[in-house]
Coordinates of C-alpha atoms in Angstrom, one line a residue:
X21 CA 0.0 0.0 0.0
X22 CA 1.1 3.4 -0.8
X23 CA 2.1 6.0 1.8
X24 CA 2.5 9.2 2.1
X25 CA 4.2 12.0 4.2
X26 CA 2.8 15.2 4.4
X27 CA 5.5 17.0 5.9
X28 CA 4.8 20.7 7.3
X29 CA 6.2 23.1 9.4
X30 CA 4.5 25.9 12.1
X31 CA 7.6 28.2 13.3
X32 CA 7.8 29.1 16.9
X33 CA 8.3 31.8 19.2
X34 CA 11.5 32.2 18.2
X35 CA 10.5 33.4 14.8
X36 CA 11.6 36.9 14.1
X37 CA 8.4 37.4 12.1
X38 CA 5.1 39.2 14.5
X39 CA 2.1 37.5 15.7
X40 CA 0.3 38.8 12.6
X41 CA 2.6 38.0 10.2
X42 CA 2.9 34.3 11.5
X43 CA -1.2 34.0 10.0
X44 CA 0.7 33.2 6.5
X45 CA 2.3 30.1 8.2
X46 CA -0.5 28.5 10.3
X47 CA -2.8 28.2 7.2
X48 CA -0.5 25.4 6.3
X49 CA -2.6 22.7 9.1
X50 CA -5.9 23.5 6.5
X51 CA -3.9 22.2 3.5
X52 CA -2.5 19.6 5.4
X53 CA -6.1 18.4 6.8
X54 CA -7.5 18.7 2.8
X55 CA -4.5 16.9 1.4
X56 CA -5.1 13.8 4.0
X57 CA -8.5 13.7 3.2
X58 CA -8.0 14.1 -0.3
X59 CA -5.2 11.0 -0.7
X60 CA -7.3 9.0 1.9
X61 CA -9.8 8.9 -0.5
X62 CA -7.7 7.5 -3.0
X63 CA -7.3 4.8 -0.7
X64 CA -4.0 6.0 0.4
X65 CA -2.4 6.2 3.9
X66 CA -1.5 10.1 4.7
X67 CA 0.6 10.5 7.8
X68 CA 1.1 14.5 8.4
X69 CA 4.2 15.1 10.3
X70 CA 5.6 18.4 11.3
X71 CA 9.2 18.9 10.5
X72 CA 11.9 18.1 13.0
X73 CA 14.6 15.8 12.8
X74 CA 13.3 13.0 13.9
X75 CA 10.8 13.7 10.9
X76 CA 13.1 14.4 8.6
X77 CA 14.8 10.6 9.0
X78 CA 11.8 9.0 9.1
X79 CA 10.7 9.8 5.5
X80 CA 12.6 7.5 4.4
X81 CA 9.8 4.8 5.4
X82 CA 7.5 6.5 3.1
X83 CA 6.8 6.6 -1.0
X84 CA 6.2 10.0 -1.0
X85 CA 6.7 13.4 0.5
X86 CA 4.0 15.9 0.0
X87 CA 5.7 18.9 1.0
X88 CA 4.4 21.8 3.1
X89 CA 7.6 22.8 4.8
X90 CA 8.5 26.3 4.5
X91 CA 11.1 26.5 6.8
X92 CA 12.5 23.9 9.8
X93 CA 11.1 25.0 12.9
X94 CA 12.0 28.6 13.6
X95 CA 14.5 29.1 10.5
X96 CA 12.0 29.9 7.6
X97 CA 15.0 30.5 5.8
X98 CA 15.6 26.9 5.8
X99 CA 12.9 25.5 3.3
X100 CA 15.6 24.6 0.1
X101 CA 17.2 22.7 3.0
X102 CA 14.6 20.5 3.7
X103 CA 13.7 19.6 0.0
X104 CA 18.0 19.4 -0.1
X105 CA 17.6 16.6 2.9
X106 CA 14.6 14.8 1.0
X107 CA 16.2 14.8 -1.9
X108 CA 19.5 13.1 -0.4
X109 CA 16.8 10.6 1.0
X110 CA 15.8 9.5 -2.6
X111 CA 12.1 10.0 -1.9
X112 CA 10.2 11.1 -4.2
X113 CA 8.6 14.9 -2.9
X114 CA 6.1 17.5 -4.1
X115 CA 7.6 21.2 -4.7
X116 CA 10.1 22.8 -6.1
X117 CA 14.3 21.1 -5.7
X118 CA 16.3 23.2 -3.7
X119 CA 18.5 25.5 -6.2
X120 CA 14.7 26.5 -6.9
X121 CA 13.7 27.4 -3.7
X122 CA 16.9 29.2 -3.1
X123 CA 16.8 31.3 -6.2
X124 CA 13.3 32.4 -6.1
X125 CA 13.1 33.1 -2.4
X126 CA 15.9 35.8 -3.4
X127 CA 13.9 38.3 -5.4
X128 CA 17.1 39.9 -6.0
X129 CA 18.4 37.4 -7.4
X130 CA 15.4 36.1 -9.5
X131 CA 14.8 39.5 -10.9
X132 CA 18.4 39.4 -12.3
X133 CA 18.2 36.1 -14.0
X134 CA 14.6 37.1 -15.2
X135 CA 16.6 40.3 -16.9
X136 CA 19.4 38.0 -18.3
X137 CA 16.6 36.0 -20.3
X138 CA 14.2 38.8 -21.5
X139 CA 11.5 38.5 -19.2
X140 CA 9.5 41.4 -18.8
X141 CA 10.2 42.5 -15.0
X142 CA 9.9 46.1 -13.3
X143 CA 13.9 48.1 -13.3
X144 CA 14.9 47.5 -9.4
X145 CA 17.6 47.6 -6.4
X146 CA 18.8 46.7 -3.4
X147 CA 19.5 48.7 -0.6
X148 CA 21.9 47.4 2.1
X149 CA 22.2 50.7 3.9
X150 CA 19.3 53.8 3.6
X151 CA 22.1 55.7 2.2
X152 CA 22.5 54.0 -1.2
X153 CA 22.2 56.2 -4.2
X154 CA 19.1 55.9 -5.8
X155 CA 18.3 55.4 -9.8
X156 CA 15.2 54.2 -10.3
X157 CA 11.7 56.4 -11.3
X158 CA 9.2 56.7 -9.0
X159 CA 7.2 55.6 -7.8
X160 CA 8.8 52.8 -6.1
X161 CA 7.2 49.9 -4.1
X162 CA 10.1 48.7 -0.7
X163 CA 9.7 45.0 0.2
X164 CA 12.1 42.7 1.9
X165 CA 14.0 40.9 -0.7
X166 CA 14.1 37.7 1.4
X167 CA 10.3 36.9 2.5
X168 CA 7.7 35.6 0.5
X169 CA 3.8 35.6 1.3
X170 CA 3.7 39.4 1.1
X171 CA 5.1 39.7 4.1
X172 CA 6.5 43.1 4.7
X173 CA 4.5 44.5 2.2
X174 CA 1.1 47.0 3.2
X175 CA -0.4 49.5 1.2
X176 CA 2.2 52.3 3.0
X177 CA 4.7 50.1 0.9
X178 CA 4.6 53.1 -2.1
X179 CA 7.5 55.6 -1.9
X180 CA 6.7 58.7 -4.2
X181 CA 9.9 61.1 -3.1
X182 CA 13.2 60.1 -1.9
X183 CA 12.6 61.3 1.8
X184 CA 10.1 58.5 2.4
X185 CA 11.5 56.4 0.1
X186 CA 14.6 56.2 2.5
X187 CA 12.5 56.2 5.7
X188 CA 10.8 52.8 4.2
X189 CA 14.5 50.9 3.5
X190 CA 15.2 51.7 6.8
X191 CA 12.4 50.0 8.7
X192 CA 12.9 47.3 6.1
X193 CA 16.4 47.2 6.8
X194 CA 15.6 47.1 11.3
X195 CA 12.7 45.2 11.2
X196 CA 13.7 42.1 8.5
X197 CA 17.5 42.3 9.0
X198 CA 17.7 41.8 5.3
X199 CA 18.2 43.9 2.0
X200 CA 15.5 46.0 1.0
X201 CA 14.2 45.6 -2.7
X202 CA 13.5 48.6 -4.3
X203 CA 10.7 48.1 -7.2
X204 CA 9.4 50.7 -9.3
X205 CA 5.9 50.3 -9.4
X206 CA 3.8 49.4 -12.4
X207 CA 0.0 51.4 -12.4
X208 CA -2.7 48.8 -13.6
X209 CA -3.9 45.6 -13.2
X210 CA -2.6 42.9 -10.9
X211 CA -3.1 39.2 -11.9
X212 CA -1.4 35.6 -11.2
X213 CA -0.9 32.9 -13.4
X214 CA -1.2 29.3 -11.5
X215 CA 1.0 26.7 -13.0
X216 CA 1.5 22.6 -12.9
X217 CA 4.8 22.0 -13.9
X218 CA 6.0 18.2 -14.5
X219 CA 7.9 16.2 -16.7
X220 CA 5.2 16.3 -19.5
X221 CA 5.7 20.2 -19.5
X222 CA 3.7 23.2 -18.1
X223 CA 0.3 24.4 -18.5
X224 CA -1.1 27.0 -16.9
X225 CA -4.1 27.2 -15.1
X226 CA -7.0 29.9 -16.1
X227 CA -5.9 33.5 -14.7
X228 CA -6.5 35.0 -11.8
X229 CA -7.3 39.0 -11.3
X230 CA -7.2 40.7 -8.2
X231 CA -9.8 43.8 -8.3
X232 CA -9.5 46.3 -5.9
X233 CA -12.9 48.2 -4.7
X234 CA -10.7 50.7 -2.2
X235 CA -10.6 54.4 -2.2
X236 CA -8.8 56.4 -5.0
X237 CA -6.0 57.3 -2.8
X238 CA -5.3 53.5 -1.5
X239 CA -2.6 52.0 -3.9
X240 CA -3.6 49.1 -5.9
X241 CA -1.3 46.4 -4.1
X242 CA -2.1 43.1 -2.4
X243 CA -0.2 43.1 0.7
X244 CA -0.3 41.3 3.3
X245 CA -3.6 42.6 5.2
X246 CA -5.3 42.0 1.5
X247 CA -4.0 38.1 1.3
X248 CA -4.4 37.0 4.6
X249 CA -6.1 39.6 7.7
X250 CA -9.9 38.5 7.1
X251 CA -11.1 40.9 9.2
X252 CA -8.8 43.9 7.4
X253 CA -11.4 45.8 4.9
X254 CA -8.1 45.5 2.8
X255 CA -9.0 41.8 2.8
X256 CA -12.6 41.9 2.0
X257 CA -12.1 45.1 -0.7
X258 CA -9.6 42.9 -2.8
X259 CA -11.6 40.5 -4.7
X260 CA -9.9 38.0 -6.6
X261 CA -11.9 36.9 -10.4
X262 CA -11.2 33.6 -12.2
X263 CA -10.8 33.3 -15.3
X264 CA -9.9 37.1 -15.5
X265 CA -11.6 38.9 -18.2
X266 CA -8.6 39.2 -20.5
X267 CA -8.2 39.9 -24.2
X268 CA -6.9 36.6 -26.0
X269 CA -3.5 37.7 -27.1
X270 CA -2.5 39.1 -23.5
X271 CA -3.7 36.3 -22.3
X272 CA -1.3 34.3 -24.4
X273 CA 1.3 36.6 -23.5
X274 CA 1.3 36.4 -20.1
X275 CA 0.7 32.2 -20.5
X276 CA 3.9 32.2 -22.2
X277 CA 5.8 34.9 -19.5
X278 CA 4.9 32.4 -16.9
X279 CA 6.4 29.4 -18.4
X280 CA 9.4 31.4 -19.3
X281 CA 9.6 32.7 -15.5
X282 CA 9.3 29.3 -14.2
X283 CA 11.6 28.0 -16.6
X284 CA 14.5 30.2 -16.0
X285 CA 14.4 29.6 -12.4
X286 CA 14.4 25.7 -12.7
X287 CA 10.7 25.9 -10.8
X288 CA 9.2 22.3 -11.0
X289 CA 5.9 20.5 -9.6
X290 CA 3.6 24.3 -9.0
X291 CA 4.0 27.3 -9.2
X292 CA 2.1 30.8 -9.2
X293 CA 3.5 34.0 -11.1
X294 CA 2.2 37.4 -10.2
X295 CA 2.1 39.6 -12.6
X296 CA 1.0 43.6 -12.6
X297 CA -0.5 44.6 -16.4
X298 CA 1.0 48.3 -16.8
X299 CA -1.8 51.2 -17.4
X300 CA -2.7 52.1 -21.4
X301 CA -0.1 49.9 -22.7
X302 CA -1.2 46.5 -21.4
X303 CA 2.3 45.5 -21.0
X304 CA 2.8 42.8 -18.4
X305 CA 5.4 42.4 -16.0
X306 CA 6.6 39.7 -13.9
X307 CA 6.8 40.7 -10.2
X308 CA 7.4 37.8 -9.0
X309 CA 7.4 33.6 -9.1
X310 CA 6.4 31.8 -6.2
X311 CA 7.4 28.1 -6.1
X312 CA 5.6 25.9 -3.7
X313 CA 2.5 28.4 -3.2
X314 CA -0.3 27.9 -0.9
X315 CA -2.3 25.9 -2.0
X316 CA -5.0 25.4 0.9
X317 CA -9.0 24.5 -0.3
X318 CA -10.9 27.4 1.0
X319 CA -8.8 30.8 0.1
X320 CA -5.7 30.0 -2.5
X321 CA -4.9 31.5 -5.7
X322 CA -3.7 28.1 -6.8
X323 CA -7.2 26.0 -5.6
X324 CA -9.5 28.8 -7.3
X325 CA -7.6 28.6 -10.2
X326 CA -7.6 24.6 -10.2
X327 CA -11.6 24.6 -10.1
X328 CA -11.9 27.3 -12.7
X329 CA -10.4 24.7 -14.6
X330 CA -12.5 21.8 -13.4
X331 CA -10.3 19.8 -11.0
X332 CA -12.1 19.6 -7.4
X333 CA -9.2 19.9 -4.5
X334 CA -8.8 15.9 -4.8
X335 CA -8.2 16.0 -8.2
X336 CA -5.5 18.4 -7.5
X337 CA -3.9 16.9 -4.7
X338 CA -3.6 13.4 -7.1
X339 CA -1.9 15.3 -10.0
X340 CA 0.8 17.0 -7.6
X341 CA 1.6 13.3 -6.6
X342 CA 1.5 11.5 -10.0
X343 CA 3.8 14.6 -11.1
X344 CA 6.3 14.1 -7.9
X345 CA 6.1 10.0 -8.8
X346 CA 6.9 10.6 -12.7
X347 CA 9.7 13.1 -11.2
X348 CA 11.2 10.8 -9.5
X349 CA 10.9 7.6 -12.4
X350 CA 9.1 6.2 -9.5
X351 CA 5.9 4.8 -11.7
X352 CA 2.3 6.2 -10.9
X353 CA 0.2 5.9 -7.7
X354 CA -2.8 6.2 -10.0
X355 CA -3.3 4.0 -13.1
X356 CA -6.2 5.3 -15.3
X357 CA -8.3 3.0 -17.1
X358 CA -7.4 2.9 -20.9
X359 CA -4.8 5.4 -20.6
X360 CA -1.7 3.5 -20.0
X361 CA -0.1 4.6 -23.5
X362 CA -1.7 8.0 -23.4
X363 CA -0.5 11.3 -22.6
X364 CA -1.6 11.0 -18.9
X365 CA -0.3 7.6 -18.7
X366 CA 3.1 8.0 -19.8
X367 CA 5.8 6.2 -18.1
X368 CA 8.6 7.7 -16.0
X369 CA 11.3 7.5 -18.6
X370 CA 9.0 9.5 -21.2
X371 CA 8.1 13.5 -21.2
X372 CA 5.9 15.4 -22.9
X373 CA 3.9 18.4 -22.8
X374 CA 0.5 19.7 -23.4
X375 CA -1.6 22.5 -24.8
X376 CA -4.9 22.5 -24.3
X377 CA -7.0 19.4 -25.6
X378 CA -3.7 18.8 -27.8
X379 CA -0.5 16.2 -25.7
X380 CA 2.1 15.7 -27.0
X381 CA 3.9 12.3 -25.9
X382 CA 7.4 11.2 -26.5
X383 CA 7.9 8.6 -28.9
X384 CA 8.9 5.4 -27.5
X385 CA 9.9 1.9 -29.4
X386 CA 6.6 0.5 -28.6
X387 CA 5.1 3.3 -30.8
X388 CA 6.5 1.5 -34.0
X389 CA 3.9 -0.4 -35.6
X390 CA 1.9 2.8 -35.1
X391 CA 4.1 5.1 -37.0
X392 CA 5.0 2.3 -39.9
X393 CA 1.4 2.0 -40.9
X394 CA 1.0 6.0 -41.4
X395 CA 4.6 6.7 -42.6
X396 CA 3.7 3.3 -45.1
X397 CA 0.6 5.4 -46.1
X398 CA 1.5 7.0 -49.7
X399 CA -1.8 8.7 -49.5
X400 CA -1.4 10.4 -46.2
X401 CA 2.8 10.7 -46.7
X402 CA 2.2 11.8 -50.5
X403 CA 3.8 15.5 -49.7
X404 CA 6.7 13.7 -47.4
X405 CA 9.8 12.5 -48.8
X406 CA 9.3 8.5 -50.0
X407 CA 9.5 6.1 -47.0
X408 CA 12.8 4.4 -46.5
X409 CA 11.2 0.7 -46.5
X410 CA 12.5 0.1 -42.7
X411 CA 10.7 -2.7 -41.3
X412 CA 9.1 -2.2 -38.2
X413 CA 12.2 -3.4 -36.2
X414 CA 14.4 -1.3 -37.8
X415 CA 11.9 1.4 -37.1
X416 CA 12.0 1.0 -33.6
X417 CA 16.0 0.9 -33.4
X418 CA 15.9 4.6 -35.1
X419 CA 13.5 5.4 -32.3
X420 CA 15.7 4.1 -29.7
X421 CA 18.8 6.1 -31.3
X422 CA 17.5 9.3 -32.2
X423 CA 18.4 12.6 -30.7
X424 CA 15.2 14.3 -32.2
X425 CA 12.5 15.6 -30.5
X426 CA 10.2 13.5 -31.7
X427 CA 6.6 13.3 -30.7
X428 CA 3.0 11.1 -30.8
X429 CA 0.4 13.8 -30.6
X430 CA -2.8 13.1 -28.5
X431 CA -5.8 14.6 -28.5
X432 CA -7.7 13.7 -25.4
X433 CA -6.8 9.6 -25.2
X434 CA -6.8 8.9 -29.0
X435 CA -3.3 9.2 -30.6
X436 CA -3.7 11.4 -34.0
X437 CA -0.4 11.9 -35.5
X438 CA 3.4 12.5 -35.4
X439 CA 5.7 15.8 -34.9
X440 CA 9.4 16.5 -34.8
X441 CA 11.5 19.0 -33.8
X442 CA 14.8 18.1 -35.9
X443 CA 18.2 18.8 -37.0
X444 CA 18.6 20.6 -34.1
X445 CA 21.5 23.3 -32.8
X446 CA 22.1 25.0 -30.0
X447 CA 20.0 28.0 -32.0
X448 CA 17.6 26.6 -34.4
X449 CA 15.7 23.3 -35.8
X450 CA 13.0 22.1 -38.5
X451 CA 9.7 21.0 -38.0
X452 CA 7.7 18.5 -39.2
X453 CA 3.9 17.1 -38.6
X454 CA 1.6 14.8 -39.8
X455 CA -2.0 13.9 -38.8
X456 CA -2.3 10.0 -39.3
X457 CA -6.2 9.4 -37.6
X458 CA -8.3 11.0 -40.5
X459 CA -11.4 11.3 -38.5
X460 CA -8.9 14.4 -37.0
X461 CA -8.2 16.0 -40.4
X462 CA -9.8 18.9 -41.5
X463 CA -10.5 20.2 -38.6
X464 CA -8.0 23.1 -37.7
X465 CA -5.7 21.3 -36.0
X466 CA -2.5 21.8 -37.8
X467 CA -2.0 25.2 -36.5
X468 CA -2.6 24.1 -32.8
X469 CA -0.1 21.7 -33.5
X470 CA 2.7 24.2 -35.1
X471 CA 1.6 26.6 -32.2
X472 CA 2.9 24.4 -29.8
X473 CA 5.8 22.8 -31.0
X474 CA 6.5 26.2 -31.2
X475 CA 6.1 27.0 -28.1
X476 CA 8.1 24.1 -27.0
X477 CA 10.9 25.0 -29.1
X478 CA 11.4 28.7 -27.8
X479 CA 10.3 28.0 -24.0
X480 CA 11.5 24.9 -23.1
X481 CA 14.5 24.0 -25.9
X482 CA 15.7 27.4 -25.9
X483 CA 15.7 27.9 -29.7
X484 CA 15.8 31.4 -31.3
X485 CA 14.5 30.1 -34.9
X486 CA 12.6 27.1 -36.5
X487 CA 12.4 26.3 -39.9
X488 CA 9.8 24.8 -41.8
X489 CA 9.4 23.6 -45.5
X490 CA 5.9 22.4 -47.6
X491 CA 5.4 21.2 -50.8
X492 CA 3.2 23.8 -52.6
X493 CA 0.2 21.8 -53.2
X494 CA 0.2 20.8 -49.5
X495 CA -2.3 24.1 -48.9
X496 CA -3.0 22.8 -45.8
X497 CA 0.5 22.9 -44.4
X498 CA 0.8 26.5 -45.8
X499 CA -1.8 28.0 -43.6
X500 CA -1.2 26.5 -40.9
X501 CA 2.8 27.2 -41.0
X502 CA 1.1 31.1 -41.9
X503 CA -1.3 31.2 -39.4
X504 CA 1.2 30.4 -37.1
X505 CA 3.4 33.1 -37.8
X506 CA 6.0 31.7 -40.1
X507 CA 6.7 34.0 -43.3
X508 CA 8.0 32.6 -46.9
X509 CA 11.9 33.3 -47.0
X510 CA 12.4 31.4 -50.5
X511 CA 11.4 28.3 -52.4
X512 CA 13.8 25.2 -53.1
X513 CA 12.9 24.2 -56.7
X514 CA 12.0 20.3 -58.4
X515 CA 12.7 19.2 -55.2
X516 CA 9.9 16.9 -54.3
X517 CA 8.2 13.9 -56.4
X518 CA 4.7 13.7 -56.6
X519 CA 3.7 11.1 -59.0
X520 CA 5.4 11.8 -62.3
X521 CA 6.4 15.3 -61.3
X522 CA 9.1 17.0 -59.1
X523 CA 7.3 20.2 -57.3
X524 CA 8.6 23.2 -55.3
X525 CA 8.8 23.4 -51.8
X526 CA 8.2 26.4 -50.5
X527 CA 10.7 27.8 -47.2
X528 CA 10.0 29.4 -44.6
X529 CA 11.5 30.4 -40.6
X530 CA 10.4 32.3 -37.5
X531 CA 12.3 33.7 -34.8
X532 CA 11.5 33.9 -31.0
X533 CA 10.9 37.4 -31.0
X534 CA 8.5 37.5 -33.8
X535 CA 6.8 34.4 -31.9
X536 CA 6.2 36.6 -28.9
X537 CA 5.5 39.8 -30.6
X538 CA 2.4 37.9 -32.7
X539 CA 1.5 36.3 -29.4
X540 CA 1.3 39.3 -28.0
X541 CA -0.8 41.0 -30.4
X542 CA 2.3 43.2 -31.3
X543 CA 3.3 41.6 -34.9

């Protein structure tokens, strides 16, 4: 029988963080009462322990480690330690690893590497003394640039002049004993992007947007009296909206922002990324990416985002495990009926991704006689080059020794076709895709399916151009290659047989920025 740790911690007096402030750790004994429930229901044994040493050893009794801890005991700068000491364990655990936690808990830090790969995030310092000289714009928002769950941060955060602005880094500086981060601030919209991140890729949940019904003069912020005083009419004047009204090509922008974010700061398992959406531009910026969020039934971002998408807290709870399980090439602790060769049943040595009803699966040997009978269709390969007459042995040796990123596309359980990212460099590739389950042609689907091997291609393999070729007959191809954002760049002549005759094929490329820009409604 399975079993499962659900390991949390609740700081002590010792903590340098107030009475109020400690609200944002004691919420953690609602998750862990849901999360019990939730994996007892599954017919799994849930044993919460709170973090100690004594804890800490015995995890290594268990299967799993759903992990709450945020700190170890009164050191809540400790969490990447404890995910560091499950990790040495070999146990499989929820969360983030610990070079994750570490980076992201240091918003200094994170902002930097967020610079370094184009992220959109607002111009910042850090202030180790009140004295610093100061070269930002204001207005500037002054947090601690070592906390996370807002703490430190209330709607007297803003600093419009430099007096005041140097009064706030000082009580940052004596009450945290920690750098002060110095944002500036971004008028608009606030919203948060909830994210599943495992070894099949990332999808983000629907958004979230915070609206604030306060008084002209109140800045738009959520701080900590708005996330987690109930009582504070900060609290009940910020009312969070899910799915946020949002036009489509922001909200594709800011999809793809938060898989970047998470990306660049190795965040795995969940994540949430906060974003603020600047006034009469609509540009959005990252302010932040929180690994390991709360994720507690009754008040979380991550939990209202989950049912906005149809998962009931259960449902959630099971796909944080099956992602730590397929993390670890552990196997699954739930087996779905008629899915074991689908995209939610993958095993542990295969990855994948998803977009929307589309998977995408790895191709593994086992996949052969699939792929032989539609490459070894002339009807369906007609604009293709001619098959190469490998059996289906020899077939699934070239699966076992290629270094492409090569693909069986899903949509819902039903596998519908092949794709392949290919001659691949460190900058660029070529892409390929074919629909083999005609009951799926005509339908659209071709540009879904160059949208996200795009999308894979720039966010997860780190490209900066794909290529792409069709035959020009193959109209289909063409728009979907167009739709997608590709443009013509030349035409390779008599170079593909069709019947009795030798056609063009028609070239084309995109690069990551023009990806973006059309994503964002800017191309």
């Amino acid at each position: 029988e399975m079993k499962v740790a659900i390991l949390y911690n609740i700081p002590g007096e010792g903590s340098a963080r107030s009475k109020t402030e400690m609200t944002a750790e004691i919420e953690v004994l609602e998750t862990v009462t849901a999360a019990k429930r939730s994996l007892e229901e599954r017919g799994i044994e849930a044993v919460p322990l709170q973090c100690s040493l004594e804890a800490l050893f015995s995890l290594k009794n268990f299967d799993l480690v759903f992990n709450l801890a945020e700190g170890f005991g009164d050191d809540l700068r400790a969490e990447p330690n404890v995910a560091g000491f499950i990790e040495l364990l070999g146990v499989p655990y929820t969360g983030s690893p610990p070079r994750a936690l570490e980076v992201a808990r240091d918003k200094g830090l994170s902002k930097l590497i967020l610079e370094r790969e184009g992220i959109s995030t607002p111009r910042f310092q850090l202030f180790r003394t009140p004295d610093e000289p100061f070269s930002l714009d204001f207005p500037v928002i002054v947090k601690p640039a070592l906390e996370d769950a807002s703490i430190g941060i209330t709607f007297d955060s803003i600093a419009r002049d430099e007096t005041n602005l140097r009064a706030k880094v000082a009580r940052i500086l004596e009450t945290y004993d920690q750098p002060a981060l110095v944002e500036e601030y971004v008028e608009g919209r606030e919203v948060n992007a909830a994210l599943f991140i495992g070894p099949y890729g990332a999808e983000v949940l629907p958004i979230s947007e915070i609206v604030f019904n306060l008084p002209d003069d109140v800045p738009r912020i959520l701080g900590f009296e708005a996330k987690w005083l109930e009582e504070s009419p900060f609290f009940q004047n910020t009312i969070p909206i899910c799915p946020a009204p949002l036009e489509p090509e922001l909200k594709d922008r800011i999809e793809i922002l938060a898989k970047e974010a998470c990306s660049a700061l190795g965040i795995e398992s969940y994540a949430r990324v906060d974003f603020r959406i600047r006034e009469g531009d609509d540009e959005p910026f990252v302010i932040e990416v929180n690994p390991n969020p709360c994720i507690n039934p009754s008040g979380s971002g991550f939990a209202r985002a989950a049912a906005a998408a149809g998962m009931d807290y259960p449902t959630l709870i099971e796909r944080l495990a099956r992602s730590a399980l397929d993390r670890f090439r552990k196997g699954h602790l739930w087996t779905e009926a008629g899915s074991k060769d689908g995209k939610e049943g993958m095993e542990g040595d295969d990855e994948g991704f998803s977009a929307g009803e589309l998977g995408f699966r790895r191709v593994r040997a086992k996949d052969a006689p699939l792929l032989f009978r539609w490459f070894e269709d002339r009807e369906l390969t007609r604009y293709m080059e001619p098959s190469s007459s490998l059996t289906i042995d020899q077939l699934e040796v070239s699966i076992l020794c290629s270094k492409d990123e090569d693909f069986v596309i899903y949509w819902g359980d039903a596998a519908i076709g092949f794709a392949s990212l290919y001659d691949r460099t460190p900058c660029t590739c070529e892409i390929s895709y074919l629909i083999g389950d005609p009951d799926y042609r005509g339908r659209g689907l071709g540009r879904k399916i160059v949208d996200a091997l795009l999308d894979h291609g720039f966010s997860r393999l780190g490209l900066k151009s794909i290529f792409a070729s069709a035959t020009v007959e193959n109209l289909s191809s063409i728009r979907a290659l167009e739709g997608a954002g590709f443009r013509r760049i030349g035409t390779r002549r008599d170079c593909s047989r069709l019947g009795e005759f030798c056609l063009d094929d028609i070239l084309f490329d995109i690069t990551k920025e023009e990806h973006l820009a059309r994503r964002s409604g800017c191309y």
